[in-house]
Amino acid sequence: DDRPVLLYIYTTWCGVCTKNFEVFNEIAREFQNTDLKVMALAIDRNLEASKLVDYLNKFGDVYFQPRHLLFKDGFIDFLNKKNIKYSGHIPFTVLIGKNGEVVAKYTGVKNKNYLRNRIIKELYPN
């Protein structure tokens, strides 16, 4: 829909994911009134919705719609369709530009300003 998308893939049991979740949530808060669509997807096996709620409550206000993967069927196909090469490592962050192309992607943690600057460049290209 001609909007950039920021996708964060994580698990609730991963310590690095939890630390990075705070950065992701701060980015979501900062860009909540822009065209950026923010999505976070917990990919824990057998994650119950109530457990996800408990996890998210640790962070206070959450500035995006949390989701969790119920079935892996179709997930990798979706990523491949979007030309997102995903190795299965977490956390995994990808920024998809307005044109549907991958603008940035990385596994692990990067400086918040790295992601912030990529988003600004995508939202306001001139």
PDB file of C-alpha atoms in Angstrom:
ATOM      1  CA  ASP A   1       0.000   0.000   0.000  1.00  0.00           C
ATOM      2  CA  ASP A   2       2.947   2.346  -0.726  1.00  0.00           C
ATOM      3  CA  ARG A   3       3.889   2.552   2.947  1.00  0.00           C
ATOM      4  CA  PRO A   4       7.209   1.469   4.388  1.00  0.00           C
ATOM      5  CA  VAL A   5       7.011  -1.503   6.749  1.00  0.00           C
ATOM      6  CA  LEU A   6       9.250  -2.224   9.709  1.00  0.00           C
ATOM      7  CA  LEU A   7       9.117  -5.905  10.686  1.00  0.00           C
ATOM      8  CA  TYR A   8      10.703  -7.303  13.837  1.00  0.00           C
ATOM      9  CA  ILE A   9      10.899 -11.074  14.352  1.00  0.00           C
ATOM     10  CA  TYR A  10      11.734 -12.230  17.871  1.00  0.00           C
ATOM     11  CA  THR A  11      11.008 -14.753  20.610  1.00  0.00           C
ATOM     12  CA  THR A  12       9.950 -14.041  24.175  1.00  0.00           C
ATOM     13  CA  TRP A  13      12.657 -16.310  25.646  1.00  0.00           C
ATOM     14  CA  CYS A  14      15.611 -14.632  23.879  1.00  0.00           C
ATOM     15  CA  GLY A  15      17.560 -12.200  26.108  1.00  0.00           C
ATOM     16  CA  VAL A  16      18.947 -10.240  23.147  1.00  0.00           C
ATOM     17  CA  CYS A  17      15.425  -9.991  21.700  1.00  0.00           C
ATOM     18  CA  THR A  18      14.105  -8.611  24.978  1.00  0.00           C
ATOM     19  CA  LYS A  19      16.844  -5.986  25.161  1.00  0.00           C
ATOM     20  CA  ASN A  20      16.297  -5.044  21.508  1.00  0.00           C
ATOM     21  CA  PHE A  21      12.505  -5.027  21.961  1.00  0.00           C
ATOM     22  CA  GLU A  22      12.817  -1.830  23.972  1.00  0.00           C
ATOM     23  CA  VAL A  23      14.654  -0.158  21.073  1.00  0.00           C
ATOM     24  CA  PHE A  24      12.083  -1.428  18.580  1.00  0.00           C
ATOM     25  CA  ASN A  25       9.218  -0.158  20.754  1.00  0.00           C
ATOM     26  CA  GLU A  26      10.896   3.255  21.070  1.00  0.00           C
ATOM     27  CA  ILE A  27      11.227   3.444  17.273  1.00  0.00           C
ATOM     28  CA  ALA A  28       7.534   2.513  16.963  1.00  0.00           C
ATOM     29  CA  ARG A  29       6.614   5.274  19.435  1.00  0.00           C
ATOM     30  CA  GLU A  30       8.703   7.865  17.613  1.00  0.00           C
ATOM     31  CA  PHE A  31       7.185   7.083  14.207  1.00  0.00           C
ATOM     32  CA  GLN A  32       3.624   6.293  15.323  1.00  0.00           C
ATOM     33  CA  ASN A  33       2.135   9.319  13.531  1.00  0.00           C
ATOM     34  CA  THR A  34       3.858   8.702  10.201  1.00  0.00           C
ATOM     35  CA  ASP A  35       3.230   6.399   7.245  1.00  0.00           C
ATOM     36  CA  LEU A  36       5.506   3.741   8.735  1.00  0.00           C
ATOM     37  CA  LYS A  37       3.681   0.473   9.390  1.00  0.00           C
ATOM     38  CA  VAL A  38       5.269  -1.303  12.355  1.00  0.00           C
ATOM     39  CA  MET A  39       4.891  -5.035  12.906  1.00  0.00           C
ATOM     40  CA  ALA A  40       6.466  -7.318  15.483  1.00  0.00           C
ATOM     41  CA  LEU A  41       6.079 -11.063  15.257  1.00  0.00           C
ATOM     42  CA  ALA A  42       6.861 -13.436  18.108  1.00  0.00           C
ATOM     43  CA  ILE A  43       7.817 -16.804  16.631  1.00  0.00           C
ATOM     44  CA  ASP A  44       7.994 -18.876  19.840  1.00  0.00           C
ATOM     45  CA  ARG A  45       6.782 -22.446  19.472  1.00  0.00           C
ATOM     46  CA  ASN A  46       3.396 -23.008  21.096  1.00  0.00           C
ATOM     47  CA  LEU A  47       3.183 -19.462  22.425  1.00  0.00           C
ATOM     48  CA  GLU A  48      -0.142 -18.793  24.084  1.00  0.00           C
ATOM     49  CA  ALA A  49      -1.673 -15.341  23.666  1.00  0.00           C
ATOM     50  CA  SER A  50      -1.774 -14.872  27.449  1.00  0.00           C
ATOM     51  CA  LYS A  51       1.988 -15.529  27.702  1.00  0.00           C
ATOM     52  CA  LEU A  52       2.622 -12.930  25.007  1.00  0.00           C
ATOM     53  CA  VAL A  53       0.501 -10.424  26.938  1.00  0.00           C
ATOM     54  CA  ASP A  54       2.512 -11.146  30.102  1.00  0.00           C
ATOM     55  CA  TYR A  55       5.751 -10.594  28.185  1.00  0.00           C
ATOM     56  CA  LEU A  56       4.554  -7.335  26.635  1.00  0.00           C
ATOM     57  CA  ASN A  57       3.324  -5.999  29.980  1.00  0.00           C
ATOM     58  CA  LYS A  58       6.968  -5.772  31.097  1.00  0.00           C
ATOM     59  CA  PHE A  59       7.478  -2.942  28.616  1.00  0.00           C
ATOM     60  CA  GLY A  60       4.614  -0.651  29.597  1.00  0.00           C
ATOM     61  CA  ASP A  61       3.007   1.011  26.600  1.00  0.00           C
ATOM     62  CA  VAL A  62       3.534  -0.896  23.352  1.00  0.00           C
ATOM     63  CA  TYR A  63       3.289   1.248  20.218  1.00  0.00           C
ATOM     64  CA  PHE A  64       2.351  -1.386  17.647  1.00  0.00           C
ATOM     65  CA  GLN A  65      -0.010  -4.310  17.262  1.00  0.00           C
ATOM     66  CA  PRO A  66       1.783  -7.361  18.685  1.00  0.00           C
ATOM     67  CA  ARG A  67       1.370 -10.605  16.805  1.00  0.00           C
ATOM     68  CA  HIS A  68       2.572 -14.141  17.222  1.00  0.00           C
ATOM     69  CA  LEU A  69       3.036 -16.888  14.706  1.00  0.00           C
ATOM     70  CA  LEU A  70       0.539 -19.699  15.130  1.00  0.00           C
ATOM     71  CA  PHE A  71       1.628 -21.794  12.139  1.00  0.00           C
ATOM     72  CA  LYS A  72       4.895 -21.749  10.243  1.00  0.00           C
ATOM     73  CA  ASP A  73       3.127 -22.843   7.064  1.00  0.00           C
ATOM     74  CA  GLY A  74       3.319 -19.969   4.645  1.00  0.00           C
ATOM     75  CA  PHE A  75       5.626 -17.824   6.788  1.00  0.00           C
ATOM     76  CA  ILE A  76       8.837 -18.598   4.903  1.00  0.00           C
ATOM     77  CA  ASP A  77       6.924 -18.432   1.615  1.00  0.00           C
ATOM     78  CA  PHE A  78       5.737 -14.932   2.548  1.00  0.00           C
ATOM     79  CA  LEU A  79       9.293 -13.819   3.339  1.00  0.00           C
ATOM     80  CA  ASN A  80      10.584 -15.326   0.097  1.00  0.00           C
ATOM     81  CA  LYS A  81       7.803 -13.609  -1.877  1.00  0.00           C
ATOM     82  CA  LYS A  82       8.954 -10.297  -0.409  1.00  0.00           C
ATOM     83  CA  ASN A  83      12.550 -11.243  -1.274  1.00  0.00           C
ATOM     84  CA  ILE A  84      13.539 -11.292   2.403  1.00  0.00           C
ATOM     85  CA  LYS A  85      16.367 -13.729   3.010  1.00  0.00           C
ATOM     86  CA  TYR A  86      15.810 -15.016   6.540  1.00  0.00           C
ATOM     87  CA  SER A  87      18.318 -17.414   8.069  1.00  0.00           C
ATOM     88  CA  GLY A  88      16.222 -18.267  11.126  1.00  0.00           C
ATOM     89  CA  HIS A  89      18.379 -16.274  13.558  1.00  0.00           C
ATOM     90  CA  ILE A  90      16.727 -13.899  16.008  1.00  0.00           C
ATOM     91  CA  PRO A  91      16.131 -11.096  16.544  1.00  0.00           C
ATOM     92  CA  PHE A  92      15.661 -10.227  12.901  1.00  0.00           C
ATOM     93  CA  THR A  93      14.715  -6.753  11.703  1.00  0.00           C
ATOM     94  CA  VAL A  94      13.759  -5.756   8.170  1.00  0.00           C
ATOM     95  CA  LEU A  95      12.675  -2.418   6.715  1.00  0.00           C
ATOM     96  CA  ILE A  96      10.675  -2.680   3.507  1.00  0.00           C
ATOM     97  CA  GLY A  97      10.493   0.514   1.490  1.00  0.00           C
ATOM     98  CA  LYS A  98       7.493   2.198  -0.082  1.00  0.00           C
ATOM     99  CA  ASN A  99       8.255   0.384  -3.330  1.00  0.00           C
ATOM    100  CA  GLY A 100       8.207  -3.023  -1.637  1.00  0.00           C
ATOM    101  CA  GLU A 101      11.976  -3.514  -1.782  1.00  0.00           C
ATOM    102  CA  VAL A 102      14.091  -4.405   1.241  1.00  0.00           C
ATOM    103  CA  VAL A 103      15.840  -1.229   2.414  1.00  0.00           C
ATOM    104  CA  ALA A 104      17.613  -2.665   5.460  1.00  0.00           C
ATOM    105  CA  LYS A 105      17.785  -6.016   7.198  1.00  0.00           C
ATOM    106  CA  TYR A 106      19.891  -7.459   9.958  1.00  0.00           C
ATOM    107  CA  THR A 107      20.085 -10.137  12.584  1.00  0.00           C
ATOM    108  CA  GLY A 108      20.910  -9.210  16.151  1.00  0.00           C
ATOM    109  CA  VAL A 109      21.155  -5.670  17.437  1.00  0.00           C
ATOM    110  CA  LYS A 110      22.181  -2.440  15.738  1.00  0.00           C
ATOM    111  CA  ASN A 111      22.415   1.047  17.121  1.00  0.00           C
ATOM    112  CA  LYS A 112      18.972   2.687  17.346  1.00  0.00           C
ATOM    113  CA  ASN A 113      20.195   5.575  15.208  1.00  0.00           C
ATOM    114  CA  TYR A 114      21.078   3.189  12.367  1.00  0.00           C
ATOM    115  CA  LEU A 115      17.468   2.044  12.086  1.00  0.00           C
ATOM    116  CA  ARG A 116      16.050   5.482  12.804  1.00  0.00           C
ATOM    117  CA  ASN A 117      18.123   7.077  10.025  1.00  0.00           C
ATOM    118  CA  ARG A 118      17.091   4.398   7.510  1.00  0.00           C
ATOM    119  CA  ILE A 119      13.427   4.988   8.366  1.00  0.00           C
ATOM    120  CA  ILE A 120      13.745   8.764   8.054  1.00  0.00           C
ATOM    121  CA  LYS A 121      15.456   8.389   4.681  1.00  0.00           C
ATOM    122  CA  GLU A 122      12.598   6.146   3.502  1.00  0.00           C
ATOM    123  CA  LEU A 123       9.805   8.369   4.833  1.00  0.00           C
ATOM    124  CA  TYR A 124      11.317  11.666   3.720  1.00  0.00           C
ATOM    125  CA  PRO A 125      13.584  10.950   0.724  1.00  0.00           C
ATOM    126  CA  ASN A 126      14.293  14.578  -0.196  1.00  0.00           C
TER     127      ASN A 126
END
